[in-house]
Amino acid sequence: MARQRPAPALIGMPTDLGASRRGCSMGPEALRVAGIHKVLERLCGKIEDTGDIKGPRTTLGVISNGYRHFDAAVAWFQKLSVSVYETLADGQCPIVLGGDHSIAIGSIAGVSRYCRERQIPLTVLWLDAHADFNTPATSPSGNLHGMPVALLTDPDSDMLRRMGQDKMFVAVNDFQLIGIRSIDHVEKQAVLAAGLEVYDMRQIDELGMRAVMETVLEKAIVKGGHLHVSFDIDFLDPLIAPGTGTPVKGGPDYREAQLCMEMIYDTGLFGSLDIVEINPALDIRNQTAEIAVELTASLFGEQILARHSGSRSVD
């Protein structure tokens, strides 16, 4: 018998404290303007919009201990972590509307707590042009949106400890990074040393998105449990998604991204989502938010034709 899919719940996270360019704080509203509520309501029926989380304001601050805006980030991420955890505990699927990608520290900490307490295996699919594996010691800028994977997988993370979730770190082998094509030398060495599973654009070019996703998702299916998708809009090629502060040429096109989302849906394991790094100040008539909404629809079951063969269900 197929598992009943939980109803979506939107959680706005209007902050760009982790980025060097302002504007991602307007991302949640851009997604709402693009119709994310109506699209999900059509696909899923009941849907809740919990509004926006509120946290301390930030200004361009100095770097302290390798971080920029550390104390403010702890306050924001702790609130998000609790909200995501409670949403999952209520039987809903949290969709976090960002915000820059540092907010995944909060959302994934909440997912990790939920899964650990219930002994549910966790897989995190990190869809991004960047590995986000810098640390306070290696980051040249101190910007938190370049650090979330490193901080989330560090058992001694100051960030998780200050959030009261030091035991909620995520194992390195629970992460799978897809679409990577921008990584600095020091970060590359750290990724290799840590043994992160990375599927970069060369692999996608050589093998095709379908083959890469089959490999990625087969591991998740064997493990079972909960699948979290952390979707950075710069995963996409900037020709189709220009509204981001960290564009990198040579990303997946529209159909590759849509296939990726459809295949994730087919596993039946998907249970939570981040949508991050949409910067309306850099966009063209909200085009990037609209594409993000269309791809979210694919993640929730929108297909050209309904397919029964080849799709998977979870008993």
PDB file of C-alpha atoms in Angstrom, residues 3 11 30 36 50 75 120 126 160 177 191 196 223 231 235-236 250 298:
ATOM      1  CA  ARG A   3       2.268   5.860   1.802  1.00  0.00           C
ATOM      2  CA  ILE A  11       7.339  28.511   6.040  1.00  0.00           C
ATOM      3  CA  ALA A  30       8.368  36.419  -4.841  1.00  0.00           C
ATOM      4  CA  ILE A  36       3.180  28.575  -5.131  1.00  0.00           C
ATOM      5  CA  THR A  50       2.337  29.629   8.243  1.00  0.00           C
ATOM      6  CA  ALA A  75      18.497  33.165  16.439  1.00  0.00           C
ATOM      7  CA  ILE A 120      14.161   7.271  10.513  1.00  0.00           C
ATOM      8  CA  TRP A 126      21.720  19.212  -2.205  1.00  0.00           C
ATOM      9  CA  LEU A 160      24.530  23.603  16.062  1.00  0.00           C
ATOM     10  CA  LEU A 177      25.399  16.940  -3.904  1.00  0.00           C
ATOM     11  CA  VAL A 191      35.218  17.703   0.051  1.00  0.00           C
ATOM     12  CA  LEU A 196      31.147  13.695   0.245  1.00  0.00           C
ATOM     13  CA  LYS A 223      18.071   3.221   2.729  1.00  0.00           C
ATOM     14  CA  PHE A 231      17.056  23.405  -3.832  1.00  0.00           C
ATOM     15  CA  PHE A 235      21.496  24.834  -9.476  1.00  0.00           C
ATOM     16  CA  LEU A 236      19.824  25.935 -12.720  1.00  0.00           C
ATOM     17  CA  GLY A 250      26.670  25.685 -17.441  1.00  0.00           C
ATOM     18  CA  SER A 298       7.011  18.534 -10.554  1.00  0.00           C
TER      19      SER A 298
END
